[in-house]
Tab-separated table of C-alpha atoms in Angstrom:
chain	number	residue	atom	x	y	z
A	1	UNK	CA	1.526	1.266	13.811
A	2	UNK	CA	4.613	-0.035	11.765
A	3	UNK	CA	4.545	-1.383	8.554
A	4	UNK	CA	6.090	-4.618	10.017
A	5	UNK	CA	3.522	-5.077	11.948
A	6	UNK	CA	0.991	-5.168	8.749
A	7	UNK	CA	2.916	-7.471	7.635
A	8	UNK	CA	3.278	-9.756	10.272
A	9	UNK	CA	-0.382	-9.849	11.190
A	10	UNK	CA	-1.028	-10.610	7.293
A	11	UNK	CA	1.239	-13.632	7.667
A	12	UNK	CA	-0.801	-14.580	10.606
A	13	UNK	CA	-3.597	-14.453	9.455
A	14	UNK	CA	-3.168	-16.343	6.550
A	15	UNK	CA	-4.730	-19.995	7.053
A	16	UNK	CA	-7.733	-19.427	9.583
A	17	UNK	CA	-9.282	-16.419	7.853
A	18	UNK	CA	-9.945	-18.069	4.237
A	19	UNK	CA	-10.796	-21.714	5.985
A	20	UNK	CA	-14.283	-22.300	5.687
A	21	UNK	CA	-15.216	-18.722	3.957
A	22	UNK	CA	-19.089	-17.777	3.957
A	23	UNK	CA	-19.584	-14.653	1.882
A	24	UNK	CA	-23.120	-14.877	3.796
A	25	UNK	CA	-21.172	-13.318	6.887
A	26	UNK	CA	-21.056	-9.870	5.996
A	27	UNK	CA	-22.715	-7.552	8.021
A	28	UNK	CA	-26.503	-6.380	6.596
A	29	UNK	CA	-25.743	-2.715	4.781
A	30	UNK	CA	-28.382	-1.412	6.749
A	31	UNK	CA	-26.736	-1.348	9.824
A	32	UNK	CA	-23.922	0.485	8.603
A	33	UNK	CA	-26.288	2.753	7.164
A	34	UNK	CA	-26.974	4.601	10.441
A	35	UNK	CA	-23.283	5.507	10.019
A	36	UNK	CA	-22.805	5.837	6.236
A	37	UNK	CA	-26.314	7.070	5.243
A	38	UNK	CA	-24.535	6.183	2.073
A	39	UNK	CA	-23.639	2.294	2.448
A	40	UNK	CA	-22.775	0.808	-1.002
A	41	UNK	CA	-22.334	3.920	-3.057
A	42	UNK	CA	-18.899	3.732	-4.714
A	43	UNK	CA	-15.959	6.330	-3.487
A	44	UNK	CA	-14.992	9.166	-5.715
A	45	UNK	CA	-10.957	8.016	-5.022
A	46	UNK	CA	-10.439	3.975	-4.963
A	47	UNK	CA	-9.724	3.164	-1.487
A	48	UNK	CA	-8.168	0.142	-0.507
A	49	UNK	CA	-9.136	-1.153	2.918
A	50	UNK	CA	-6.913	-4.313	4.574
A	51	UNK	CA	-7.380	-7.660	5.779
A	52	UNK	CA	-8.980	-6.924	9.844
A	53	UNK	CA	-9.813	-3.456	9.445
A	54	UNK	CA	-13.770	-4.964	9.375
A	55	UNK	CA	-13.630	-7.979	10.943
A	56	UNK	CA	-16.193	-7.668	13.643
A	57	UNK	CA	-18.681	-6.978	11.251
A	58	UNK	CA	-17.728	-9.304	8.363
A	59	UNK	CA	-16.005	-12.291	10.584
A	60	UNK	CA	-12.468	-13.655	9.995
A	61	UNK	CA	-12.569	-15.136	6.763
A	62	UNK	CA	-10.735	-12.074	4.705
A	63	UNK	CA	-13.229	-13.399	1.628
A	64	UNK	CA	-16.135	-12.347	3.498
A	65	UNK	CA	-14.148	-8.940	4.645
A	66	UNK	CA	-13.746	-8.507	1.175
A	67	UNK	CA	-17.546	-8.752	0.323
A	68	UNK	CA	-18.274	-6.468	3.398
A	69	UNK	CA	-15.960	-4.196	1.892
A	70	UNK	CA	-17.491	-4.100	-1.384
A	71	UNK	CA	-20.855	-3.807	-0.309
A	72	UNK	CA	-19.737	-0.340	1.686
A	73	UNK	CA	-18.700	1.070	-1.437
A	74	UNK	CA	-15.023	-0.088	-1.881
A	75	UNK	CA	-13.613	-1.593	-5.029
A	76	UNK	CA	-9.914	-2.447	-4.557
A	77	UNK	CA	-7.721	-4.135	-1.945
A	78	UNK	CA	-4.622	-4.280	0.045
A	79	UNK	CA	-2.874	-7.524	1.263
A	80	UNK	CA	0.943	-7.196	2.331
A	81	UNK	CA	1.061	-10.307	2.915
A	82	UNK	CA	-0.511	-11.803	-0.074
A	83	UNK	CA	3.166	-13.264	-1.530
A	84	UNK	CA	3.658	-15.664	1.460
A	85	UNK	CA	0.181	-17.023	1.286
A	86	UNK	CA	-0.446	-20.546	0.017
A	87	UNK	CA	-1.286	-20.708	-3.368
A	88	UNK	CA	-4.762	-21.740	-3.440
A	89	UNK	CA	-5.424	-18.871	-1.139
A	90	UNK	CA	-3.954	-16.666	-3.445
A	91	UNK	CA	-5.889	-17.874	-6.306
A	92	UNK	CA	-9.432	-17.640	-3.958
A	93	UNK	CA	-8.727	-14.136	-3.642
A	94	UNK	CA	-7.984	-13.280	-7.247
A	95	UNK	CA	-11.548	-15.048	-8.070
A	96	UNK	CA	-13.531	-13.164	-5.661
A	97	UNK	CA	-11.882	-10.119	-7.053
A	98	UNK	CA	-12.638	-10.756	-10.205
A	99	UNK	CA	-15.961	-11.973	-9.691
A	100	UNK	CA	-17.046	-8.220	-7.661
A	101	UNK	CA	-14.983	-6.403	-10.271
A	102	UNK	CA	-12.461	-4.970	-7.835
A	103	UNK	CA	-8.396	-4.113	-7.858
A	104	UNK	CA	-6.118	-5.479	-5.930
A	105	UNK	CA	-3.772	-2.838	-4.659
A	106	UNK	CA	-0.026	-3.393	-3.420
A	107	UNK	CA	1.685	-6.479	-1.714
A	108	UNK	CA	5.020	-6.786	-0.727
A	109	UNK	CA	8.060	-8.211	-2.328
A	110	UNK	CA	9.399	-9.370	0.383
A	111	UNK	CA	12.364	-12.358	0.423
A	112	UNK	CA	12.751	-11.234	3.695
A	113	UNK	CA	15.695	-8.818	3.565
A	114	UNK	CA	13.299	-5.451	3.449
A	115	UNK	CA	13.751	-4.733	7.500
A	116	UNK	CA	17.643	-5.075	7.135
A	117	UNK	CA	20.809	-3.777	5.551
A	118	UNK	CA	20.616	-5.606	2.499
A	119	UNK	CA	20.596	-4.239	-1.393
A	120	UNK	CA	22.818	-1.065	-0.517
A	121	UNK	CA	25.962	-3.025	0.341
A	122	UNK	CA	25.895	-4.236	-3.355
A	123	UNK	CA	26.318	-8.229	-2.265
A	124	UNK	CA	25.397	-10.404	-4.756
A	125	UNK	CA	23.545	-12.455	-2.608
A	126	UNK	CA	20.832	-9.815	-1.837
A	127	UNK	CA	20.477	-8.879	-5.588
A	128	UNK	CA	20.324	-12.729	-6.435
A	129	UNK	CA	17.474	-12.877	-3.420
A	130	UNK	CA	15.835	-9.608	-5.305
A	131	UNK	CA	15.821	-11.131	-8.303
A	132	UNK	CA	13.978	-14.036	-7.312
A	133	UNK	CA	11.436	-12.847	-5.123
A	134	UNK	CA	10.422	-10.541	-7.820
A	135	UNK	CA	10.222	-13.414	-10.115
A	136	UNK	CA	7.954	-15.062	-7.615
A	137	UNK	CA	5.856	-11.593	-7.660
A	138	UNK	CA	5.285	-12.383	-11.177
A	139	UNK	CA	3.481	-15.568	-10.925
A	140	UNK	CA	1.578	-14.817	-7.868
A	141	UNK	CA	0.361	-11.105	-9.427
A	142	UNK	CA	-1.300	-13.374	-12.240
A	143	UNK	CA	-3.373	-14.574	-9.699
A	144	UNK	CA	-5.062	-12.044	-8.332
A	145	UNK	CA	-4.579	-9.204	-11.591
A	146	UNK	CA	-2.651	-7.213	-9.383
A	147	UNK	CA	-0.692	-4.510	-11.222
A	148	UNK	CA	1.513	-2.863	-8.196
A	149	UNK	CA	3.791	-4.380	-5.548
A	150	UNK	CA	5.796	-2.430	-2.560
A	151	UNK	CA	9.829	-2.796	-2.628
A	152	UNK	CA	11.804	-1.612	0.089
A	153	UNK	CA	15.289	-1.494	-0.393
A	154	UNK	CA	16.571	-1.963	3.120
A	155	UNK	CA	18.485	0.158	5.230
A	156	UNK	CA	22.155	1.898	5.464
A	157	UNK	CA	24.843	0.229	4.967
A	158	UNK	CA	27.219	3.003	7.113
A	159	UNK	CA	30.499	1.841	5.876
A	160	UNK	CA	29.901	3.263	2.133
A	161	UNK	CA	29.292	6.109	0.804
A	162	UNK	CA	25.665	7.554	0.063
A	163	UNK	CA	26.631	7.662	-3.411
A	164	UNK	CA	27.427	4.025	-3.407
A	165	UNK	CA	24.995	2.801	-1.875
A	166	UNK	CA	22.293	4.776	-4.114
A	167	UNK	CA	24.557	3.328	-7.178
A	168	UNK	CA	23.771	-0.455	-5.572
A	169	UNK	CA	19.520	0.579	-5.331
A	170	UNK	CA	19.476	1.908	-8.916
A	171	UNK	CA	21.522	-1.319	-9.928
A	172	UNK	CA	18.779	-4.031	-7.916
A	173	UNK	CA	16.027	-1.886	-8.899
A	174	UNK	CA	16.631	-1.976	-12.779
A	175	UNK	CA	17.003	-5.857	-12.766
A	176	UNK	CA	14.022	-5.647	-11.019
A	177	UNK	CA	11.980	-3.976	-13.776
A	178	UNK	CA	13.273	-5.952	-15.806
A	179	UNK	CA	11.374	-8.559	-14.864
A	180	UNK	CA	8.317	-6.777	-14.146
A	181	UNK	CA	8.307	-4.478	-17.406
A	182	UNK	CA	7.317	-7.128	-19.812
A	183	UNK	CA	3.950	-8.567	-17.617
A	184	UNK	CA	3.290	-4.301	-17.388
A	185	UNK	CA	3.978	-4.693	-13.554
A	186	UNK	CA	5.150	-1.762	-11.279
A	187	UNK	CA	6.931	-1.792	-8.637
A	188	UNK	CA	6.662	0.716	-6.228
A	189	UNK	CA	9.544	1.884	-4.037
A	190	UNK	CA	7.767	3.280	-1.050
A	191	UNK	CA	9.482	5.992	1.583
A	192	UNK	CA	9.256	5.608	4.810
A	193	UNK	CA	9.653	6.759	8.078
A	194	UNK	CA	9.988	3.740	10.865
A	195	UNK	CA	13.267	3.805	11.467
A	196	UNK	CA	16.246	6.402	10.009
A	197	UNK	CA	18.255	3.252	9.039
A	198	UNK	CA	16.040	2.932	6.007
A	199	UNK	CA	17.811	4.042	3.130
A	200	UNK	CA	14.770	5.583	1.602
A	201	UNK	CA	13.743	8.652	4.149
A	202	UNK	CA	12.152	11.598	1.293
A	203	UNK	CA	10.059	11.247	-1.791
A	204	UNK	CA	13.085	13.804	-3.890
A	205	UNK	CA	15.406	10.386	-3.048
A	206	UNK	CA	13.107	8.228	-4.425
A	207	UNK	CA	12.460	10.327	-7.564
A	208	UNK	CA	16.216	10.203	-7.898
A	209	UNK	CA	15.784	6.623	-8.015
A	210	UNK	CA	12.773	6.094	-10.182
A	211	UNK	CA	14.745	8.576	-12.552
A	212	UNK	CA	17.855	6.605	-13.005
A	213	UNK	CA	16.576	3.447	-13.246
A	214	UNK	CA	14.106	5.230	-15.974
A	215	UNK	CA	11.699	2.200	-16.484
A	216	UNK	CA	7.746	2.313	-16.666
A	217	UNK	CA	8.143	-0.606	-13.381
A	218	UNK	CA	10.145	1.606	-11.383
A	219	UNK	CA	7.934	3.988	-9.657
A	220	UNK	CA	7.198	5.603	-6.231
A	221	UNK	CA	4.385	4.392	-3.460
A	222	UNK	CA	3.804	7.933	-1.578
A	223	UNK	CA	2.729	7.079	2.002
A	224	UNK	CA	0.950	10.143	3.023
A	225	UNK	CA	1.542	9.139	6.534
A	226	UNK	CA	4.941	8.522	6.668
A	227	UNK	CA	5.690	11.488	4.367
A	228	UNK	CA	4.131	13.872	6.593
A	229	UNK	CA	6.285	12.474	9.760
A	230	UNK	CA	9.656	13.291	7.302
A	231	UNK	CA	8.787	16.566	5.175
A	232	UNK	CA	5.416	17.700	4.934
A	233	UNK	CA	4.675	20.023	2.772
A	234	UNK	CA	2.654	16.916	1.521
A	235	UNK	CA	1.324	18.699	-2.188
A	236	UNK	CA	4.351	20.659	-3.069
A	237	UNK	CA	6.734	17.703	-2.863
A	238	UNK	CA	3.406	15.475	-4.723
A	239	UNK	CA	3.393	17.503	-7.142
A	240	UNK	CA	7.249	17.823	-7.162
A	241	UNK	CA	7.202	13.809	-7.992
A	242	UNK	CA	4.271	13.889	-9.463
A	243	UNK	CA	5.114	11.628	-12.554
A	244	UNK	CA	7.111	9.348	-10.884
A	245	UNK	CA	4.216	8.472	-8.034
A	246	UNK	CA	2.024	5.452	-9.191
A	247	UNK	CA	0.110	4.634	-5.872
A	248	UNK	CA	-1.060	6.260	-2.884
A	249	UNK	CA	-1.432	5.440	0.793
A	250	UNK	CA	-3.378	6.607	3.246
A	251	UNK	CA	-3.330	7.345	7.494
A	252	UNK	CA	-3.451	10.328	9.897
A	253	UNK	CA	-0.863	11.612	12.201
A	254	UNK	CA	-0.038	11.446	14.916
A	255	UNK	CA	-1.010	7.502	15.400
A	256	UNK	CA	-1.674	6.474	12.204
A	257	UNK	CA	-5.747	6.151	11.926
A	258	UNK	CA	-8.157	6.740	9.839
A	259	UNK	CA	-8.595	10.244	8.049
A	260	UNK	CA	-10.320	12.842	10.588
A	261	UNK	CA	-8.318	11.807	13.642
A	262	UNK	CA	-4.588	13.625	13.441
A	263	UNK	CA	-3.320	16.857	11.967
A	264	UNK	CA	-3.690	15.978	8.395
A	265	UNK	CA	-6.208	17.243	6.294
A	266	UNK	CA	-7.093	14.722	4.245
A	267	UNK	CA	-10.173	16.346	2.278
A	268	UNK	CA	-8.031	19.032	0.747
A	269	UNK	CA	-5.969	16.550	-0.310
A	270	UNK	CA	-8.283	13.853	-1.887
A	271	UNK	CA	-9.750	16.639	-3.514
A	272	UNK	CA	-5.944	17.804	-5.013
A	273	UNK	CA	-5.691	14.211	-6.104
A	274	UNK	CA	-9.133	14.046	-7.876
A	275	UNK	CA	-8.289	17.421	-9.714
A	276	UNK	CA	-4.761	16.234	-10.755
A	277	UNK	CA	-6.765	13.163	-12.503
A	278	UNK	CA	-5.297	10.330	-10.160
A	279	UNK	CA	-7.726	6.989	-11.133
A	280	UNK	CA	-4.532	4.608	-8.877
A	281	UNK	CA	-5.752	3.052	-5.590
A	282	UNK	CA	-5.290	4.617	-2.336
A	283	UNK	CA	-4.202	2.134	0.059
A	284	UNK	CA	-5.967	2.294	3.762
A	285	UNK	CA	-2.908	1.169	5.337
A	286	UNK	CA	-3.433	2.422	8.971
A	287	UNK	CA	-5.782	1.282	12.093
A	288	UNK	CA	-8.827	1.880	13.235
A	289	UNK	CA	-8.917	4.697	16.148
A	290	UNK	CA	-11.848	3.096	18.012
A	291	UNK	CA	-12.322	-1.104	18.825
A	292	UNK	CA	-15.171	-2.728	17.856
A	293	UNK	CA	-18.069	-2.774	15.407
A	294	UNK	CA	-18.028	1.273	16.379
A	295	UNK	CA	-15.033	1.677	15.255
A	296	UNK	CA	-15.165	0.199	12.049
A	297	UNK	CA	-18.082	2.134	11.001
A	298	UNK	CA	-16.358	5.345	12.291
A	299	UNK	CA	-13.351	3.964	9.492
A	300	UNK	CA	-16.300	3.952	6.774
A	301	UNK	CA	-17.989	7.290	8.082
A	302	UNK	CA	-14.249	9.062	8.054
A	303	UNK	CA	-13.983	8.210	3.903
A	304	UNK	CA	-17.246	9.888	3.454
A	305	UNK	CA	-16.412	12.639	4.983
A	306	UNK	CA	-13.260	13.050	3.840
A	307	UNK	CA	-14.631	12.165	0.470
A	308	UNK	CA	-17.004	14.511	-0.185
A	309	UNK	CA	-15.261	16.959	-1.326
A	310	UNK	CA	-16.822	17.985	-4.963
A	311	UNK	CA	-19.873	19.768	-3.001
């Protein structure tokens, strides 16, 4: 699953799921029980489940998916999608936050040049497009006390140099922080691995970036999925980056699911992360493996396994 399709299916989703919200509609925490035995005990790592991932129990309002969530045991967020949602939906979501005491994790800056060549030509027009759309971060992070958004720089642009086009990134991403660095935002340049015209493939390129732009709002999102698709060797390189990387996401390979399903083994690694002190949110940003109420409790059952890992 690509992270375009996240985001699309957040911007779907937007106006039916928070009409009408009932925060009655989440699913009774004994059921999930059976599955958990540990239903509404807190994580030792913050995960950060998405709009859908429990929507058969908790219904299609994403308020009362956020409830459901926090009565499993989860205390922060993810929403993409969250900067293209109408303003009074953004500002519902930011008080139901508040009110269970949980974090919202990432959403996108997104003007809408991300899946295209765009800030690596050096145009004006895509810096002037950067600009503003992190501007518009600003306001709607207020709303919701989120701390961290994604940026994606775009893809190639073949007919420069490398060492161009990582001059043009370093350039967008400083006037980019700042904007963020006085409101103590971060963005958070994620690598990834959809297509090999993105222009950021490997965490060391991202350092390199983070490095020269040398700002506390210029750091990296490591995708544990998409990292292990480009160059494994997933703690080395961590630790490699290690105080560059402000937020964490989370899915198996092959087929990006839930922990316990591909090659990757994910208790070794939550367990590196809890020893190294990491207290960031870990974003959920994958599918379930298995439809259905089953499936979602298999999500929930996966993170206790996988996070019990101090016995």
């Amino acid at each position: 699953m690509k992270r375009i399709e996240f985001l699309r299916n957040s911007f779907i989703a937007t106006g039916a799921a928070l009409a009408g919200s009932s925060l009655s509609a989440a699913a009774a925490p004994s059921e999930s029980s059976l599955a958990t035995g540990l239903a509404g005990k807190t994580f030792n790592l913050d995960y950060a489940p998405h709009q859908g991932m429990f929507a058969n129990h908790a219904g299609k309002s994403f308020l009362d998916q956020i409830q459901y969530m926090y009565d499993q045991g989860f205390r922060s967020i993810e929403d993409n999608g969250y900067l293209g949602r109408p303003i009074e939906e953004q500002k519902k979501i930011g008080d139901l936050l508040a009110k269970l005491g949980m974090r919202m994790g990432v959403f996108v800056v997104d003007g809408g040049d991300n899946w295209k060549t765009s800030l690596t030509t050096g145009k004006k027009e895509f810096k002037d497009k950067f600009v503003e759309t992190c501007k518009q971060s600003v306001e709607a992070a207020k709303r919701c006390n989120a701390k961290w958004m994604t940026v994606v720089p775009g893809f190639y642009e073949r007919k420069l140099p490398y060492g161009n086009q990582m001059a043009n990134v370093v350039d967008a991403m400083r006037a980019g922080a700042e904007i963020f660095e006085p409101h103590g935002l971060i963005m958070v340049l994620e690598t990834l691995s959809d297509t090999p015209e993105l222009f950021l493939q490997q965490t060391h390129e991202t350092f390199n970036v983070c490095k020269a732009v040398n700002s506390p709002s210029c750091k990296i999102l490591y995708d544990i999925y998409h990292m292990q698709k480009t160059e494994g060797n997933l703690i080395v390189n961590m630790d490699r980056c290690w105080d560059e990387i402000a937020y964490i996401q989370i899915g198996d390979n092959p087929g990006r699911k839930e922990p316990t399903t591909g090659e990757i083994n994910y208790k070794n690694l939550f367990k590196h992360l809890y020893n190294k002190g990491y207290k960031g949110v870990m974003g959920m940003e994958h599918g379930n493996s298995k439809g259905g109420k089953e499936g979602e409790l298999r999500v929930i059952q996966a993170y206790r396994e996988s996070d019990d890992f101090l016995s």
